[in-house]
Short mmCIF file of C-alpha atoms in Angstrom, two decimals:
data_model
loop_
_atom_site.label_atom_id
_atom_site.label_comp_id
_atom_site.label_asym_id
_atom_site.label_seq_id
_atom_site.Cartn_x
_atom_site.Cartn_y
_atom_site.Cartn_z
CA UNK A 1 134.44 187.69 12.70
CA UNK A 2 135.05 183.50 13.89
CA UNK A 3 138.77 183.10 14.42
CA UNK A 4 137.73 179.76 12.34
CA UNK A 5 135.99 181.28 9.41
CA UNK A 6 137.68 184.35 8.26
CA UNK A 7 136.21 185.56 4.56
CA UNK A 8 138.76 187.40 2.68
CA UNK A 9 137.17 190.16 0.47
CA UNK A 10 139.33 190.44 -3.07
CA UNK A 11 138.23 193.39 -3.55
CA UNK A 12 135.89 196.50 -2.75
CA UNK A 13 132.14 195.29 -1.72
CA UNK A 14 129.77 196.86 -2.22
CA UNK A 15 127.51 198.54 0.49
CA UNK A 16 123.44 198.15 0.35
CA UNK A 17 124.11 195.36 -2.21
CA UNK A 18 121.09 192.03 -2.45
CA UNK A 19 123.32 189.11 -0.09
CA UNK A 20 121.78 185.64 -2.11
CA UNK A 21 122.62 182.04 -0.70
CA UNK A 22 123.28 179.41 -2.90
CA UNK A 23 124.34 176.43 -0.79
CA UNK A 24 124.15 172.30 -1.95
CA UNK A 25 120.51 171.11 -0.53
CA UNK A 26 117.75 169.21 -1.22
CA UNK A 27 117.04 168.83 -5.54
CA UNK A 28 120.46 171.47 -5.59
CA UNK A 29 118.03 174.27 -6.17
CA UNK A 30 120.38 176.59 -5.08
CA UNK A 31 123.80 175.50 -6.45
CA UNK A 32 122.30 175.36 -9.75
CA UNK A 33 120.00 178.41 -9.20
CA UNK A 34 123.39 180.56 -8.31
CA UNK A 35 125.36 179.18 -11.20
CA UNK A 36 123.10 180.03 -12.75
CA UNK A 37 122.73 183.56 -11.77
CA UNK A 38 126.42 183.83 -12.01
CA UNK A 39 126.78 183.55 -15.85
CA UNK A 40 123.40 184.68 -16.49
CA UNK A 41 124.43 188.76 -14.61
CA UNK A 42 128.41 188.15 -15.73
CA UNK A 43 128.88 188.29 -11.85
CA UNK A 44 132.99 187.88 -10.62
CA UNK A 45 134.53 187.05 -7.16
CA UNK A 46 134.98 189.44 -5.16
CA UNK A 47 135.25 187.17 -1.27
CA UNK A 48 135.96 183.87 -0.43
CA UNK A 49 136.16 181.70 2.17
CA UNK A 50 138.93 180.43 4.56
CA UNK A 51 138.14 177.92 7.51
CA UNK A 52 140.01 174.54 8.69
CA UNK A 53 136.20 173.35 9.70
CA UNK A 54 135.85 172.51 5.62
CA UNK A 55 137.97 169.95 4.28
CA UNK A 56 140.82 170.10 3.36
CA UNK A 57 139.79 171.10 0.10
CA UNK A 58 139.93 172.79 -2.79
CA UNK A 59 139.04 173.99 -6.41
CA UNK A 60 140.68 173.99 -9.48
CA UNK A 61 139.16 176.42 -12.20
CA UNK A 62 141.48 176.84 -14.83
CA UNK A 63 144.73 174.81 -12.77
CA UNK A 64 144.33 177.21 -10.10
CA UNK A 65 142.99 177.54 -6.56
CA UNK A 66 140.03 178.30 -5.14
CA UNK A 67 137.90 178.29 -1.53
CA UNK A 68 134.94 175.60 -2.04
CA UNK A 69 132.31 178.63 -0.85
CA UNK A 70 133.10 182.06 -2.16
CA UNK A 71 131.26 185.24 -3.13
CA UNK A 72 130.42 186.29 -6.37
CA UNK A 73 129.07 190.32 -7.46
CA UNK A 74 128.35 193.45 -9.25
CA UNK A 75 126.90 196.39 -8.39
CA UNK A 76 123.34 195.52 -6.27
CA UNK A 77 124.17 191.33 -5.43
CA UNK A 78 126.34 189.65 -3.90
CA UNK A 79 125.59 185.59 -4.16
CA UNK A 80 127.80 183.32 -1.50
CA UNK A 81 127.63 179.76 -3.52
CA UNK A 82 129.21 176.21 -1.49
CA UNK A 83 131.02 173.81 -5.38
CA UNK A 84 130.63 170.72 -2.40
CA UNK A 85 128.12 169.70 0.76
CA UNK A 86 128.94 171.47 3.67
CA UNK A 87 129.65 169.21 6.31
CA UNK A 88 126.41 168.60 8.73
CA UNK A 89 128.48 169.77 11.63
CA UNK A 90 129.73 172.65 10.67
CA UNK A 91 126.92 175.00 9.52
CA UNK A 92 126.12 176.85 12.12
CA UNK A 93 129.59 178.39 12.67
CA UNK A 94 130.17 179.27 8.33
CA UNK A 95 126.59 180.39 7.52
CA UNK A 96 126.93 183.63 10.27
CA UNK A 97 129.82 184.07 9.54
CA UNK A 98 128.53 185.03 5.89
CA UNK A 99 125.68 186.76 7.81
CA UNK A 100 128.30 188.81 9.58
CA UNK A 101 130.35 189.59 6.96
CA UNK A 102 127.31 190.48 4.84
CA UNK A 103 126.53 192.63 7.78
CA UNK A 104 129.63 194.46 8.26
CA UNK A 105 129.41 195.42 3.72
CA UNK A 106 125.88 196.92 4.91
CA UNK A 107 123.64 194.22 3.25
CA UNK A 108 119.96 195.39 3.40
CA UNK A 109 118.78 191.88 2.89
CA UNK A 110 119.54 188.48 1.91
CA UNK A 111 117.79 185.31 0.35
CA UNK A 112 118.80 181.96 0.22
CA UNK A 113 117.12 179.83 -2.67
CA UNK A 114 116.73 176.52 -1.91
CA UNK A 115 114.12 173.49 -1.85
CA UNK A 116 111.64 171.53 -0.93
CA UNK A 117 111.04 168.06 -1.07
CA UNK A 118 108.43 166.44 -2.66
CA UNK A 119 107.49 162.53 -2.66
CA UNK A 120 104.82 162.75 -5.77
CA UNK A 121 107.59 165.52 -7.38
CA UNK A 122 107.77 163.43 -10.84
CA UNK A 123 103.62 163.64 -10.91
CA UNK A 124 103.81 168.01 -10.70
CA UNK A 125 103.68 170.36 -14.25
CA UNK A 126 103.75 173.01 -12.50
CA UNK A 127 106.29 173.72 -9.08
CA UNK A 128 105.16 176.02 -6.58
CA UNK A 129 107.80 178.26 -5.02
CA UNK A 130 106.92 178.78 -1.25
CA UNK A 131 108.52 181.86 0.86
CA UNK A 132 109.62 181.64 4.35
CA UNK A 133 111.41 185.48 6.05
CA UNK A 134 112.55 186.93 9.27
CA UNK A 135 110.81 189.36 10.05
CA UNK A 136 106.61 190.59 8.92
CA UNK A 137 107.27 193.28 7.18
CA UNK A 138 109.10 190.97 4.20
CA UNK A 139 106.08 188.46 4.50
CA UNK A 140 104.24 190.97 3.64
CA UNK A 141 106.02 191.78 0.52
CA UNK A 142 106.68 188.35 -0.51
CA UNK A 143 103.14 187.73 0.02
CA UNK A 144 101.84 191.16 -2.54
CA UNK A 145 104.14 189.81 -4.87
CA UNK A 146 101.44 186.64 -5.35
CA UNK A 147 103.58 184.09 -3.35
CA UNK A 148 102.67 181.90 -1.00
CA UNK A 149 104.48 181.84 2.06
CA UNK A 150 105.67 178.32 4.87
CA UNK A 151 102.92 178.46 6.84
CA UNK A 152 104.10 175.56 9.32
CA UNK A 153 106.18 172.89 9.45
CA UNK A 154 110.01 172.60 10.05
CA UNK A 155 113.28 173.14 8.41
CA UNK A 156 116.09 171.95 7.99
CA UNK A 157 119.88 172.90 6.64
CA UNK A 158 121.50 176.01 6.10
CA UNK A 159 118.48 178.48 5.04
CA UNK A 160 117.23 177.53 8.31
CA UNK A 161 119.75 178.84 9.99
CA UNK A 162 119.97 182.06 7.94
CA UNK A 163 116.39 183.00 9.03
CA UNK A 164 116.91 181.79 12.92
CA UNK A 165 120.32 184.37 12.68
CA UNK A 166 118.79 187.09 10.18
CA UNK A 167 115.68 186.97 12.66
CA UNK A 168 117.78 186.71 15.73
CA UNK A 169 120.00 189.70 14.16
CA UNK A 170 117.08 192.04 12.41
CA UNK A 171 118.38 191.34 9.49
CA UNK A 172 115.22 191.65 6.76
CA UNK A 173 115.88 187.30 5.02
CA UNK A 174 114.11 186.03 2.53
CA UNK A 175 114.25 182.07 1.90
CA UNK A 176 112.51 181.46 -1.24
CA UNK A 177 112.23 177.26 -1.15
CA UNK A 178 110.54 175.84 -4.89
CA UNK A 179 108.93 171.87 -4.50
CA UNK A 180 111.52 169.77 -5.52
CA UNK A 181 113.27 165.79 -4.91
CA UNK A 182 114.44 165.03 -2.47
CA UNK A 183 117.79 163.03 -3.83
CA UNK A 184 118.24 164.19 -7.36
CA UNK A 185 119.62 167.33 -8.66
CA UNK A 186 116.60 169.09 -10.00
CA UNK A 187 117.26 171.68 -12.37
CA UNK A 188 113.78 172.68 -13.31
CA UNK A 189 112.91 173.67 -9.33
CA UNK A 190 115.78 175.55 -9.83
CA UNK A 191 114.81 177.66 -12.52
CA UNK A 192 111.27 178.50 -10.47
CA UNK A 193 113.13 179.11 -7.78
CA UNK A 194 115.11 182.08 -9.54
CA UNK A 195 111.35 183.03 -11.78
CA UNK A 196 109.94 184.37 -8.05
CA UNK A 197 113.70 186.00 -7.40
CA UNK A 198 113.43 188.21 -9.83
CA UNK A 199 110.58 189.51 -9.80
CA UNK A 200 111.31 190.11 -6.16
CA UNK A 201 114.47 191.70 -7.16
CA UNK A 202 112.65 193.24 -9.37
CA UNK A 203 115.75 191.97 -12.19
CA UNK A 204 115.76 190.57 -15.51
CA UNK A 205 116.72 186.76 -15.37
CA UNK A 206 116.18 184.30 -18.37
CA UNK A 207 115.92 180.36 -16.96
CA UNK A 208 115.66 179.13 -20.90
CA UNK A 209 119.78 178.40 -20.87
CA UNK A 210 119.01 176.54 -17.23
CA UNK A 211 116.81 174.34 -18.59
CA UNK A 212 118.55 173.56 -22.52
CA UNK A 213 121.19 172.52 -20.51
CA UNK A 214 118.72 170.36 -17.90
CA UNK A 215 119.94 166.80 -18.55
CA UNK A 216 123.71 168.23 -19.35
CA UNK A 217 122.68 169.77 -15.47
CA UNK A 218 121.59 166.47 -14.07
CA UNK A 219 124.17 164.64 -15.54
CA UNK A 220 127.74 167.23 -14.04
CA UNK A 221 125.88 167.36 -9.87
CA UNK A 222 125.23 163.52 -9.14
CA UNK A 223 128.56 163.70 -7.08
CA UNK A 224 127.87 166.60 -5.78
CA UNK A 225 124.68 165.55 -5.10
CA UNK A 226 125.65 162.52 -3.62
CA UNK A 227 127.75 163.96 -0.50
CA UNK A 228 125.17 166.78 -0.05
CA UNK A 229 122.65 163.62 0.56
CA UNK A 230 125.54 162.05 2.69
CA UNK A 231 125.31 165.66 4.98
CA UNK A 232 121.62 165.85 4.80
CA UNK A 233 121.06 163.08 6.27
CA UNK A 234 123.37 163.57 9.15
CA UNK A 235 121.51 166.55 9.38
CA UNK A 236 117.72 164.55 9.68
CA UNK A 237 116.69 166.30 7.06
CA UNK A 238 113.93 164.00 5.90
CA UNK A 239 111.59 165.57 9.26
CA UNK A 240 110.46 168.32 7.13
CA UNK A 241 108.28 166.24 5.44
CA UNK A 242 107.15 166.05 9.22
CA UNK A 243 103.64 167.10 10.81
CA UNK A 244 104.67 169.49 13.09
CA UNK A 245 103.11 169.90 16.84
CA UNK A 246 102.14 173.21 17.64
CA UNK A 247 102.69 174.69 20.68
CA UNK A 248 101.20 177.41 21.43
CA UNK B 1 135.62 151.25 44.93
CA UNK B 2 134.92 151.75 42.02
CA UNK B 3 133.27 154.76 41.56
CA UNK B 4 131.76 154.26 38.68
CA UNK B 5 127.63 153.87 38.36
CA UNK B 6 125.87 151.61 37.41
CA UNK B 7 124.66 151.52 34.18
CA UNK B 8 120.69 150.50 33.48
CA UNK B 9 120.31 148.00 30.75
CA UNK B 10 117.82 150.88 28.92
CA UNK B 11 121.11 152.64 28.92
CA UNK B 12 123.63 149.55 27.48
CA UNK B 13 120.97 149.66 24.82
CA UNK B 14 120.89 153.63 23.76
CA UNK B 15 124.55 153.00 23.50
CA UNK B 16 125.17 149.66 21.86
CA UNK B 17 122.25 151.24 19.24
CA UNK B 18 124.35 154.23 18.70
CA UNK B 19 127.28 152.46 17.65
CA UNK B 20 126.10 150.06 15.45
CA UNK B 21 124.43 154.01 13.44
CA UNK B 22 127.98 155.00 13.84
CA UNK B 23 128.92 151.53 12.74
CA UNK B 24 126.68 151.70 9.89
CA UNK B 25 126.84 155.65 8.52
CA UNK B 26 131.48 154.71 8.40
CA UNK B 27 130.39 152.45 6.39
CA UNK B 28 128.11 153.58 3.76
CA UNK B 29 130.83 156.43 3.81
CA UNK B 30 133.80 153.85 3.57
CA UNK B 31 131.40 152.44 0.42
CA UNK B 32 130.74 155.54 -1.03
CA UNK B 33 133.78 155.96 -1.64
CA UNK B 34 134.27 155.02 -4.60
CA UNK B 35 134.23 156.75 -8.20
CA UNK B 36 131.42 156.78 -9.69
CA UNK B 37 132.03 155.70 -13.40
CA UNK B 38 133.62 152.46 -14.29
CA UNK B 39 136.32 153.54 -17.84
CA UNK B 40 136.34 149.43 -18.31
CA UNK B 41 133.29 149.02 -18.69
CA UNK B 42 132.55 152.85 -19.78
CA UNK B 43 129.61 152.78 -17.70
CA UNK B 44 127.55 155.83 -14.95
CA UNK B 45 126.17 155.08 -11.81
CA UNK B 46 123.75 157.01 -11.70
CA UNK B 47 122.02 158.24 -8.33
CA UNK B 48 119.43 155.72 -7.37
CA UNK B 49 116.91 155.87 -3.97
CA UNK B 50 114.83 153.01 -2.60
CA UNK B 51 111.38 153.39 -0.26
CA UNK B 52 110.57 150.99 1.70
CA UNK B 53 106.75 150.86 2.04
CA UNK B 54 103.78 148.41 4.06
CA UNK B 55 102.46 146.65 1.05
CA UNK B 56 106.14 147.82 -1.47
CA UNK B 57 109.50 148.75 -3.02
CA UNK B 58 110.23 151.33 -4.92
CA UNK B 59 113.49 152.24 -6.51
CA UNK B 60 114.15 155.61 -8.16
CA UNK B 61 116.73 155.92 -10.72
CA UNK B 62 117.61 159.77 -12.02
CA UNK B 63 118.38 158.60 -15.68
CA UNK B 64 119.35 161.78 -17.88
CA UNK B 65 120.85 161.78 -21.19
CA UNK B 66 117.73 158.48 -21.67
CA UNK B 67 114.87 158.00 -23.65
CA UNK B 68 112.18 155.22 -22.72
CA UNK B 69 113.30 152.95 -24.99
CA UNK B 70 116.74 152.93 -24.15
CA UNK B 71 116.62 151.28 -20.65
CA UNK B 72 116.02 147.74 -18.99
CA UNK B 73 115.78 146.40 -15.54
CA UNK B 74 116.79 142.96 -15.54
CA UNK B 75 116.09 140.76 -12.55
CA UNK B 76 119.85 138.75 -10.94
CA UNK B 77 117.86 137.20 -8.88
CA UNK B 78 114.88 137.64 -5.80
CA UNK B 79 116.52 140.60 -4.78
CA UNK B 80 118.14 141.51 -7.68
CA UNK B 81 117.34 144.27 -10.18
CA UNK B 82 119.85 145.50 -13.12
CA UNK B 83 119.33 148.28 -14.08
CA UNK B 84 120.92 150.17 -17.85
CA UNK B 85 120.19 153.01 -19.66
CA UNK B 86 122.48 153.98 -23.14
CA UNK B 87 122.81 157.37 -22.86
CA UNK B 88 121.76 159.61 -26.00
CA UNK B 89 125.36 161.06 -26.73
CA UNK B 90 128.84 160.34 -26.00
CA UNK B 91 130.17 161.72 -22.73
CA UNK B 92 133.21 162.66 -22.29
CA UNK B 93 135.46 163.57 -19.01
CA UNK B 94 136.31 166.80 -20.99
CA UNK B 95 132.67 167.47 -21.72
CA UNK B 96 133.44 168.69 -18.33
CA UNK B 97 136.63 170.31 -18.73
CA UNK B 98 138.66 167.98 -16.85
CA UNK B 99 141.57 166.62 -18.79
CA UNK B 100 143.45 164.50 -16.81
CA UNK B 101 141.11 161.21 -17.41
CA UNK B 102 140.21 160.33 -20.11
CA UNK B 103 137.71 157.63 -20.86
CA UNK B 104 134.53 157.77 -22.57
CA UNK B 105 130.48 156.45 -21.52
CA UNK B 106 127.25 155.94 -23.42
CA UNK B 107 125.65 153.83 -20.58
CA UNK B 108 124.44 154.48 -16.96
CA UNK B 109 124.22 151.35 -15.31
CA UNK B 110 124.08 150.05 -11.47
CA UNK B 111 123.16 147.37 -9.39
CA UNK B 112 120.51 147.43 -6.61
CA UNK B 113 119.91 144.79 -3.58
CA UNK B 114 116.21 144.92 -2.47
CA UNK B 115 116.56 144.69 1.29
CA UNK B 116 113.36 142.80 2.34
CA UNK B 117 111.64 139.71 0.43
CA UNK B 118 109.31 140.97 -2.38
CA UNK B 119 107.41 139.45 -5.85
CA UNK B 120 110.53 140.79 -8.40
CA UNK B 121 108.54 138.66 -11.09
CA UNK B 122 105.18 141.54 -10.20
CA UNK B 123 107.59 144.33 -10.91
CA UNK B 124 105.97 147.96 -12.68
CA UNK B 125 107.94 150.24 -14.10
CA UNK B 126 107.07 153.98 -15.78
CA UNK B 127 109.91 156.44 -17.00
CA UNK B 128 109.08 159.77 -16.50
CA UNK B 129 110.52 163.31 -16.59
CA UNK B 130 114.32 161.21 -16.84
CA UNK B 131 113.23 159.06 -14.06
CA UNK B 132 112.81 155.32 -13.97
CA UNK B 133 110.55 154.02 -10.59
CA UNK B 134 109.79 150.35 -10.44
CA UNK B 135 107.56 149.31 -8.23
CA UNK B 136 108.15 145.49 -6.59
CA UNK B 137 105.05 144.71 -3.83
CA UNK B 138 106.36 143.41 -0.75
CA UNK B 139 106.33 139.47 -0.39
CA UNK B 140 104.69 138.97 3.14
CA UNK B 141 106.00 135.47 4.30
CA UNK B 142 104.76 135.04 7.56
CA UNK B 143 101.78 136.85 9.64
CA UNK B 144 101.53 136.75 13.59
CA UNK B 145 98.29 135.30 14.34
CA UNK B 146 96.18 138.29 17.28
CA UNK B 147 95.31 136.47 20.48
#
């Protein structure tokens, strides 16, 4: 593991789990979804990140300090979540360290939860969820589950780095992207991504509470969204709207 | 004799724009470094965005806990609009588990300055999925004739 980024285990980590990622990105889809998984599946903190690459910040919960990037888990699931926007220039070492850590715990698959910005989001009744994968077998598996594939286009942000690095090291990985607002917290999109995740992992995940708390989440998430926007603009996130120039 | 390579005018212009961009980013960050709530006015600042197209300017504002009839959009001058909305419930810091601040909020409020000329009297407003959308037609004050 890189010296710049350390991941400290708090308890014994189960082997062979599926590792999920919920990082601040468009619509905060990943973070909202991750937060719901933690409460719905009663996940507990199993590890946390310690890195001088991150801003000098801790998160206080019930008066005690916590790292902004933590890993929660139970027997089958590990979930990496960030409670603060990750600076654009440190995304590579942060994501790579998490993947290396997951690999050292024999994680069988990595799945990142995120969104894809859609200009007419306000008018879309039924949100689509797209998938992109690190290899053909995973693509085949998600197609069989009836999911649409993100065939061509650009992907920017932590999930892009995750897919690329996993493909490089031969670790199965999948990214689920729900249509969402670019700059507004989108609990409905988070619910859609969770429904697809439940299908893929064959688990029960009730999203009704998440939808009920939609307005509260939108109000609470304003500040994290605002800071995420700043980082997204540094990453040139709007490139995801661009038409790719296919070079064969 | 100096070993400094003579820079082309394009390099100088490119560097100038890069430093200008950097300064703008820093300024933006400084301006954003303030709380998103105002205890004195009991208001919360909503998230907002602006898109400038060749024909119109579209301002959107995320207004949670709001109904359409509780929203007010008011032009302040030819380039500024004020948006305020009463929320259906009072919000306290306690609701977010923060006990070290005091204050109650029942209103979302923001002002937006439009950076291009618009026909503010002909703005169109709609509210859908909790997002307010204000469309302002652009004013084209001059045209360049094609020879």
